[in-house]
Tab-separated table of N, CA and C in Angstrom:
chain	number	residue	atom	x	y	z
A	1	MET	N	-50.623	22.914	48.891
A	1	MET	CA	-49.822	23.880	48.813
A	1	MET	C	-49.346	24.068	47.437
A	2	SER	N	-48.465	24.678	46.941
A	2	SER	CA	-47.828	24.336	45.823
A	2	SER	C	-45.906	24.446	45.623
A	3	VAL	N	-45.701	24.710	45.425
A	3	VAL	CA	-44.266	24.510	45.667
A	3	VAL	C	-43.825	26.121	44.730
A	4	LEU	N	-44.311	26.246	43.963
A	4	LEU	CA	-43.976	28.046	44.431
A	4	LEU	C	-44.561	29.136	45.241
A	5	ALA	N	-45.542	28.257	45.896
A	5	ALA	CA	-46.138	29.302	47.029
A	5	ALA	C	-44.836	28.689	48.188
A	6	THR	N	-44.448	27.865	48.328
A	6	THR	CA	-43.016	28.008	49.240
A	6	THR	C	-41.518	28.503	49.182
A	7	ALA	N	-41.716	28.305	47.792
A	7	ALA	CA	-40.921	28.922	47.716
A	7	ALA	C	-39.944	30.345	47.897
A	8	ALA	N	-39.809	30.705	48.525
A	8	ALA	CA	-38.346	31.737	49.409
A	8	ALA	C	-38.807	33.099	48.526
A	9	PRO	N	-39.282	34.297	48.181
A	9	PRO	CA	-38.496	34.581	47.097
A	9	PRO	C	-37.049	35.715	47.010
A	10	ALA	N	-36.877	35.462	46.151
A	10	ALA	CA	-35.562	35.944	45.736
A	10	ALA	C	-35.356	38.725	46.089
A	11	VAL	N	-34.812	37.613	47.732
A	11	VAL	CA	-34.617	39.687	47.492
A	11	VAL	C	-33.111	40.138	47.331
A	12	GLU	N	-33.325	41.036	46.618
A	12	GLU	CA	-31.770	41.624	46.430
A	12	GLU	C	-31.415	42.390	47.353
A	13	GLN	N	-30.445	42.105	48.307
A	13	GLN	CA	-29.549	42.320	49.006
A	13	GLN	C	-28.561	43.628	48.727
A	14	ALA	N	-28.658	44.480	49.801
A	14	ALA	CA	-27.677	45.693	49.106
A	14	ALA	C	-25.917	45.550	49.966
A	15	VAL	N	-25.106	45.825	48.950
A	15	VAL	CA	-23.609	44.999	48.975
A	15	VAL	C	-23.453	46.204	49.731
A	16	ASP	N	-22.131	46.183	50.823
A	16	ASP	CA	-21.872	47.660	51.132
A	16	ASP	C	-21.322	48.216	50.271
A	17	SER	N	-21.425	49.739	50.490
A	17	SER	CA	-20.502	50.221	49.200
A	17	SER	C	-19.190	49.701	49.051
A	18	TYR	N	-18.152	50.056	50.206
A	18	TYR	CA	-16.369	49.733	49.398
A	18	TYR	C	-16.663	48.498	49.490
A	19	THR	N	-17.705	47.633	49.424
A	19	THR	CA	-17.360	46.348	49.171
A	19	THR	C	-16.638	46.359	47.767
A	20	LEU	N	-15.410	45.540	47.788
A	20	LEU	CA	-15.084	45.746	46.307
A	20	LEU	C	-15.527	44.187	46.036
A	21	THR	N	-16.837	43.684	44.586
A	21	THR	CA	-17.394	43.036	44.267
A	21	THR	C	-16.635	42.457	43.090
A	22	THR	N	-16.900	41.547	42.234
A	22	THR	CA	-16.687	41.199	40.441
A	22	THR	C	-16.835	41.980	39.876
A	23	GLY	N	-18.214	42.217	39.987
A	23	GLY	CA	-18.636	42.812	39.156
A	23	GLY	C	-17.947	44.319	38.455
A	24	ARG	N	-17.863	45.123	40.307
A	24	ARG	CA	-17.544	46.803	40.374
A	24	ARG	C	-15.603	46.263	39.920
A	25	LEU	N	-14.980	45.109	40.365
A	25	LEU	CA	-13.569	45.575	39.888
A	25	LEU	C	-13.965	45.210	38.154
A	26	LEU	N	-14.983	44.350	37.306
A	26	LEU	CA	-14.559	44.825	36.307
A	26	LEU	C	-14.720	46.432	35.356
A	27	SER	N	-15.964	46.607	36.146
A	27	SER	CA	-16.161	47.486	35.163
A	27	SER	C	-15.082	49.145	35.576
A	28	LEU	N	-14.324	48.721	37.346
A	28	LEU	CA	-13.254	49.835	37.432
A	28	LEU	C	-12.476	49.096	36.231
A	29	VAL	N	-12.641	48.014	35.744
A	29	VAL	CA	-11.179	48.015	34.678
A	29	VAL	C	-11.149	48.369	34.018
A	30	GLY	N	-12.423	48.225	33.303
A	30	GLY	CA	-13.082	48.496	31.548
A	30	GLY	C	-13.271	50.025	32.327
A	31	THR	N	-13.377	51.019	33.022
A	31	THR	CA	-12.938	52.645	33.276
A	31	THR	C	-11.348	53.162	33.056
A	32	VAL	N	-10.829	52.080	33.325
A	32	VAL	CA	-9.072	52.485	33.019
A	32	VAL	C	-8.898	52.415	32.088
A	33	SER	N	-9.324	51.468	31.243
A	33	SER	CA	-8.953	50.884	29.676
A	33	SER	C	-10.045	52.418	29.143
A	34	GLY	N	-10.625	52.704	29.190
A	34	GLY	CA	-11.121	53.489	29.026
A	34	GLY	C	-10.609	55.080	28.817
A	35	LEU	N	-10.647	55.307	30.247
A	35	LEU	CA	-9.522	56.526	30.215
A	35	LEU	C	-8.320	56.341	29.328
A	36	ALA	N	-7.228	55.596	29.310
A	36	ALA	CA	-6.548	55.801	28.416
A	36	ALA	C	-6.522	56.490	27.618
A	37	GLY	N	-7.801	55.138	27.086
A	37	GLY	CA	-7.740	55.372	25.284
A	37	GLY	C	-8.874	57.152	25.117
A	38	LEU	N	-8.525	57.514	26.363
A	38	LEU	CA	-9.294	58.745	25.932
A	38	LEU	C	-8.653	59.349	26.210
A	39	VAL	N	-7.195	59.742	26.716
A	39	VAL	CA	-6.073	60.128	26.909
A	39	VAL	C	-5.348	60.206	25.321
A	40	ILE	N	-5.061	58.980	25.018
A	40	ILE	CA	-3.991	58.714	24.031
A	40	ILE	C	-4.618	58.987	22.996
A	41	GLY	N	-6.532	59.272	22.901
A	41	GLY	CA	-6.993	59.081	21.484
A	41	GLY	C	-6.843	60.862	21.488
A	42	GLY	N	-7.011	61.363	22.979
A	42	GLY	CA	-6.810	63.164	22.537
A	42	GLY	C	-5.837	63.316	22.044
A	43	LEU	N	-4.581	62.895	22.648
A	43	LEU	CA	-3.319	63.241	22.171
A	43	LEU	C	-3.026	63.290	20.756
A	44	ALA	N	-3.070	61.696	20.214
A	44	ALA	CA	-3.387	61.635	19.307
A	44	ALA	C	-4.321	62.275	18.086
A	45	LEU	N	-4.792	63.296	18.291
A	45	LEU	CA	-6.124	63.875	17.737
A	45	LEU	C	-5.579	65.158	17.654
A	46	ALA	N	-4.741	65.883	18.822
A	46	ALA	CA	-4.140	67.094	18.794
A	46	ALA	C	-3.279	66.956	17.683
A	47	ARG	N	-2.338	65.881	18.398
A	47	ARG	CA	-0.331	65.639	17.356
A	47	ARG	C	-1.240	65.399	15.483
A	48	SER	N	-2.276	65.337	15.552
A	48	SER	CA	-2.269	65.081	13.963
A	48	SER	C	-2.850	66.734	12.894
A	49	ARG	N	-3.495	67.376	13.973
A	49	ARG	CA	-3.517	68.744	14.243
A	49	ARG	C	-2.568	69.442	13.895
A	50	ARG	N	-1.347	69.678	14.500
A	50	ARG	CA	-0.537	69.846	13.868
A	50	ARG	C	0.275	70.131	12.926
A	51	ALA	N	0.416	71.607	12.213
A	51	ALA	CA	0.754	71.303	11.053
A	51	ALA	C	2.328	70.934	11.151
A	52	GLY	N	2.616	70.094	10.554
A	52	GLY	CA	4.675	69.592	10.481
A	52	GLY	C	4.842	68.055	10.906
A	53	ALA	N	3.393	67.912	12.869
A	53	ALA	CA	3.841	66.849	13.052
A	53	ALA	C	3.369	65.706	12.144
A	54	ARG	N	4.171	64.592	12.676
A	54	ARG	CA	3.911	63.407	12.131
A	54	ARG	C	2.676	63.461	13.475
A	55	PRO	N	2.080	62.149	12.257
A	55	PRO	CA	0.266	61.889	11.982
A	55	PRO	C	1.061	60.144	13.637
A	56	GLY	N	-0.105	60.395	14.612
A	56	GLY	CA	-0.618	60.059	15.742
A	56	GLY	C	-1.090	58.522	15.578
A	57	LYS	N	-1.167	58.272	14.356
A	57	LYS	CA	-1.885	56.073	14.039
A	57	LYS	C	-1.148	55.357	15.525
A	58	ARG	N	-0.241	55.079	15.110
A	58	ARG	CA	-0.439	54.491	16.332
A	58	ARG	C	-0.651	54.955	17.971
A	59	GLY	N	-0.588	55.961	17.839
A	59	GLY	CA	-1.276	56.104	19.398
A	59	GLY	C	-2.669	56.224	18.974
A	60	ALA	N	-3.645	56.914	17.663
A	60	ALA	CA	-4.924	55.964	17.788
A	60	ALA	C	-5.373	54.831	17.291
A	61	MET	N	-4.045	53.870	17.271
A	61	MET	CA	-4.655	52.470	16.876
A	61	MET	C	-4.614	52.381	18.918
A	62	VAL	N	-4.037	52.271	19.126
A	62	VAL	CA	-3.594	52.219	20.679
A	62	VAL	C	-5.411	53.028	20.955
A	63	ALA	N	-5.452	54.100	21.337
A	63	ALA	CA	-6.722	54.730	21.551
A	63	ALA	C	-7.789	53.488	21.551
A	64	LEU	N	-7.919	53.196	19.825
A	64	LEU	CA	-9.516	52.646	19.874
A	64	LEU	C	-9.304	51.164	19.784
A	65	VAL	N	-8.212	50.500	19.886
A	65	VAL	CA	-8.206	48.767	21.308
A	65	VAL	C	-9.148	49.036	22.623
A	66	ALA	N	-8.247	50.545	22.944
A	66	ALA	CA	-9.138	50.471	24.324
A	66	ALA	C	-10.149	50.585	24.590
A	67	GLY	N	-10.522	51.306	23.700
A	67	GLY	CA	-12.257	52.486	24.104
A	67	GLY	C	-12.885	51.031	23.696
A	68	LEU	N	-12.459	50.032	22.054
A	68	LEU	CA	-13.552	48.723	22.523
A	68	LEU	C	-13.574	48.325	23.073
A	69	ALA	N	-12.460	47.710	23.810
A	69	ALA	CA	-12.401	46.761	24.572
A	69	ALA	C	-13.349	47.611	26.845
A	70	CYS	N	-12.935	48.891	25.975
A	70	CYS	CA	-13.869	49.648	27.129
A	70	CYS	C	-15.375	49.375	27.020
A	71	LEU	N	-15.822	49.468	25.729
A	71	LEU	CA	-17.325	49.228	25.265
A	71	LEU	C	-17.520	48.120	25.804
A	72	VAL	N	-17.204	47.262	25.087
A	72	VAL	CA	-16.912	45.380	25.275
A	72	VAL	C	-17.287	45.114	26.983
A	73	ILE	N	-16.075	45.263	27.728
A	73	ILE	CA	-16.612	45.569	29.453
A	73	ILE	C	-17.715	46.277	29.744
A	74	GLY	N	-17.834	47.217	29.085
A	74	GLY	CA	-19.115	47.670	30.363
A	74	GLY	C	-20.253	47.181	29.529
A	75	GLY	N	-20.544	46.676	28.303
A	75	GLY	CA	-21.116	45.445	27.572
A	75	GLY	C	-22.325	43.866	28.783
A	76	VAL	N	-20.811	43.762	28.674
A	76	VAL	CA	-20.246	42.894	30.025
A	76	VAL	C	-21.488	42.258	30.617
A	77	VAL	N	-20.592	43.638	31.465
A	77	VAL	CA	-20.978	44.440	32.816
A	77	VAL	C	-22.367	44.245	32.864
A	78	VAL	N	-22.770	44.956	32.157
A	78	VAL	CA	-24.174	45.267	31.974
A	78	VAL	C	-25.236	43.960	31.816
A	79	ALA	N	-25.712	43.390	30.804
A	79	ALA	CA	-26.216	41.882	30.461
A	79	ALA	C	-25.660	41.171	31.284
A	80	ALA	N	-24.700	41.416	32.116
A	80	ALA	CA	-24.744	39.966	33.451
A	80	ALA	C	-25.016	40.542	34.418
A	81	ALA	N	-25.449	41.534	35.521
A	81	ALA	CA	-26.143	42.405	36.217
A	81	ALA	C	-27.481	41.963	36.585
A	82	ASP	N	-27.727	41.574	37.538
A	82	ASP	CA	-29.023	41.518	37.831
A	82	ASP	C	-29.865	42.154	38.869
A	83	GLY	N	-29.502	43.270	39.126
A	83	GLY	CA	-29.587	44.169	40.019
A	83	GLY	C	-29.104	45.450	39.489
A	84	GLY	N	-30.246	46.183	40.312
A	84	GLY	CA	-29.536	47.272	39.723
A	84	GLY	C	-28.656	48.710	40.550
A	85	PRO	N	-28.464	49.561	41.155
A	85	PRO	CA	-27.657	49.981	41.927
A	85	PRO	C	-26.809	49.390	43.394
A	86	GLY	N	-26.891	49.312	43.718
A	86	GLY	CA	-26.702	49.503	44.798
A	86	GLY	C	-26.609	48.343	44.973
A	87	THR	N	-26.474	47.212	44.201
A	87	THR	CA	-26.640	45.631	44.554
A	87	THR	C	-25.323	45.428	44.732
A	88	GLY	N	-24.162	45.845	44.016
A	88	GLY	CA	-22.657	45.157	44.093
A	88	GLY	C	-22.076	44.702	42.545
A	89	TYR	N	-23.407	44.815	41.712
A	89	TYR	CA	-22.532	44.137	39.727
A	89	TYR	C	-22.644	45.114	38.965
A	90	GLY	N	-21.983	46.367	39.664
A	90	GLY	CA	-21.347	47.224	38.966
A	90	GLY	C	-22.155	47.532	37.692
A	91	ILE	N	-23.537	47.679	37.716
A	91	ILE	CA	-23.686	48.386	36.628
A	91	ILE	C	-24.061	49.780	36.403
A	92	VAL	N	-23.730	50.519	37.806
A	92	VAL	CA	-23.435	51.908	37.532
A	92	VAL	C	-22.285	52.180	36.288
A	93	GLY	N	-21.273	51.560	36.600
A	93	GLY	CA	-19.622	51.728	36.446
A	93	GLY	C	-19.518	51.171	34.723
A	94	GLY	N	-20.238	49.604	34.219
A	94	GLY	CA	-20.600	49.526	33.309
A	94	GLY	C	-22.037	50.302	32.096
A	95	PHE	N	-22.636	50.993	33.050
A	95	PHE	CA	-22.655	51.910	32.232
A	95	PHE	C	-21.675	53.342	31.979
A	96	VAL	N	-21.084	53.903	32.634
A	96	VAL	CA	-20.300	54.732	33.010
A	96	VAL	C	-18.878	53.863	32.001
A	97	ASP	N	-18.558	52.413	31.787
A	97	ASP	CA	-17.256	52.392	30.720
A	97	ASP	C	-18.420	52.629	28.649
A	98	LEU	N	-19.373	52.247	29.481
A	98	LEU	CA	-19.908	52.057	27.875
A	98	LEU	C	-20.005	53.945	27.108
A	99	VAL	N	-20.073	54.689	27.721
A	99	VAL	CA	-20.208	56.651	27.711
A	99	VAL	C	-18.508	56.610	27.594
A	100	VAL	N	-17.727	56.214	28.661
A	100	VAL	CA	-15.790	56.432	28.428
A	100	VAL	C	-16.236	55.585	27.407
A	101	GLY	N	-16.461	54.343	26.863
A	101	GLY	CA	-15.555	53.669	26.424
A	101	GLY	C	-15.923	54.491	23.947
A	102	LEU	N	-17.221	55.182	23.972
A	102	LEU	CA	-17.930	55.279	23.112
A	102	LEU	C	-17.149	56.225	22.716
A	103	ILE	N	-16.686	57.740	23.643
A	103	ILE	CA	-16.344	58.400	23.802
A	103	ILE	C	-14.576	58.263	23.036
A	104	ALA	N	-14.160	57.523	24.058
A	104	ALA	CA	-12.789	56.909	22.857
A	104	ALA	C	-12.569	56.096	21.970
A	105	THR	N	-13.638	55.799	22.250
A	105	THR	CA	-13.480	55.270	19.988
A	105	THR	C	-13.627	56.646	19.221
A	106	VAL	N	-14.646	56.780	19.003
A	106	VAL	CA	-14.928	58.683	18.311
A	106	VAL	C	-13.625	59.220	18.324
A	107	LEU	N	-13.130	59.536	19.552
A	107	LEU	CA	-12.009	60.216	19.497
A	107	LEU	C	-10.098	59.016	18.549
A	108	SER	N	-10.989	58.363	18.680
A	108	SER	CA	-9.126	57.715	17.990
A	108	SER	C	-9.987	57.528	16.236
A	109	GLY	N	-10.779	57.490	16.129
A	109	GLY	CA	-11.824	57.436	14.584
A	109	GLY	C	-10.938	58.753	14.740
A	110	LEU	N	-11.785	60.029	14.584
A	110	LEU	CA	-11.005	60.781	14.262
A	110	LEU	C	-9.599	60.926	14.073
A	111	ALA	N	-8.951	60.737	14.895
A	111	ALA	CA	-7.738	61.079	14.456
A	111	ALA	C	-5.964	59.753	13.990
A	112	LEU	N	-7.218	58.253	13.750
A	112	LEU	CA	-6.559	57.751	12.625
A	112	LEU	C	-7.650	58.043	11.856
A	113	ALA	N	-8.576	58.965	10.891
A	113	ALA	CA	-9.029	59.384	10.193
A	113	ALA	C	-7.879	60.678	8.993
A	114	ARG	N	-7.105	61.470	10.433
A	114	ARG	CA	-6.540	62.880	9.806
A	114	ARG	C	-5.094	62.337	9.876
A	115	SER	N	-4.816	61.044	10.879
A	115	SER	CA	-3.774	60.837	9.916
A	115	SER	C	-3.149	59.911	9.070
A	116	ARG	N	-3.899	59.647	8.430
A	116	ARG	CA	-4.436	58.888	6.854
A	116	ARG	C	-4.878	59.520	5.323
A	117	ARG	N	-5.247	60.487	6.035
A	117	ARG	CA	-5.579	62.030	5.617
A	117	ARG	C	-4.171	62.461	5.134
A	118	ALA	N	-3.873	63.053	5.729
A	118	ALA	CA	-1.830	63.831	6.122
A	118	ALA	C	-1.364	62.382	5.009
A	119	THR	N	-1.189	61.082	5.070
A	119	THR	CA	0.096	60.709	4.278
A	119	THR	C	-0.313	59.763	3.477
A	120	SER	N	-2.070	60.269	2.648
A	120	SER	CA	-2.178	59.945	1.448
A	120	SER	C	-1.619	60.298	0.444
A	121	PRO	N	-1.143	59.447	-0.696
A	121	PRO	CA	-0.089	59.710	-1.984
A	121	PRO	C	-0.015	60.621	-2.672
A	122	ALA	N	-1.744	62.087	-2.604
A	122	ALA	CA	-1.580	62.775	-3.096
A	122	ALA	C	-1.170	63.724	-2.093
A	123	ASP	N	-1.822	63.587	-0.976
A	123	ASP	CA	-0.443	65.001	0.323
A	123	ASP	C	1.362	64.684	-0.291
A	124	ARG	N	1.807	63.272	-0.030
A	124	ARG	CA	3.165	62.935	-0.405
A	124	ARG	C	3.358	63.793	-1.443
A	125	ILE	N	2.376	63.641	-3.167
A	125	ILE	CA	3.114	64.098	-3.917
A	125	ILE	C	3.031	65.826	-4.450
A	126	HIS	N	2.306	66.447	-2.907
A	126	HIS	CA	2.358	67.892	-2.560
A	126	HIS	C	3.528	68.672	-2.831
A	127	HIS	N	3.161	67.733	-1.273
A	127	HIS	CA	4.609	67.894	-0.575
A	127	HIS	C	6.125	68.075	-1.194
A	128	GLU	N	6.361	66.913	-2.118
A	128	GLU	CA	7.490	66.488	-2.636
A	128	GLU	C	7.925	67.888	-3.936
A	129	ARG	N	6.509	68.940	-4.413
A	129	ARG	CA	6.445	69.672	-4.877
A	129	ARG	C	6.664	71.133	-4.982
A	130	VAL	N	6.432	71.149	-2.998
A	130	VAL	CA	6.653	72.338	-2.592
A	130	VAL	C	7.901	72.279	-1.424
A	131	LEU	N	8.026	71.134	-1.238
A	131	LEU	CA	9.516	71.314	-0.023
A	131	LEU	C	10.358	70.527	-1.229
A	132	GLY	N	10.757	70.560	-2.353
A	132	GLY	CA	11.277	70.384	-3.292
A	132	GLY	C	12.075	68.798	-3.665
């Protein structure tokens, strides 16, 4: 009998839905980071659209970092998962992290582009001429 025949096959065991495993915890941390990036990026984008308001460059940078952190955490969770949904590896949360992180990154990128456009030298010269 060969060694392969005597080895017990690896069986994926489902973990209880309420068990907080390492993969689930990591994907939860990524989701919280991504949601914070979504909110902050949305607020920075809304601030950059208002006329006369200070551009939300700092908020957009914070949202960019939070969104990228969410993307990285989601990628790590998905890459490290050995099983599918219900196995406790947090793969569903990892995919949620990838989507939320991507949206937060895009929002923050839009807010950064608007804040750079609003504070360009040509705009400053134009505002100085108009406002005196």
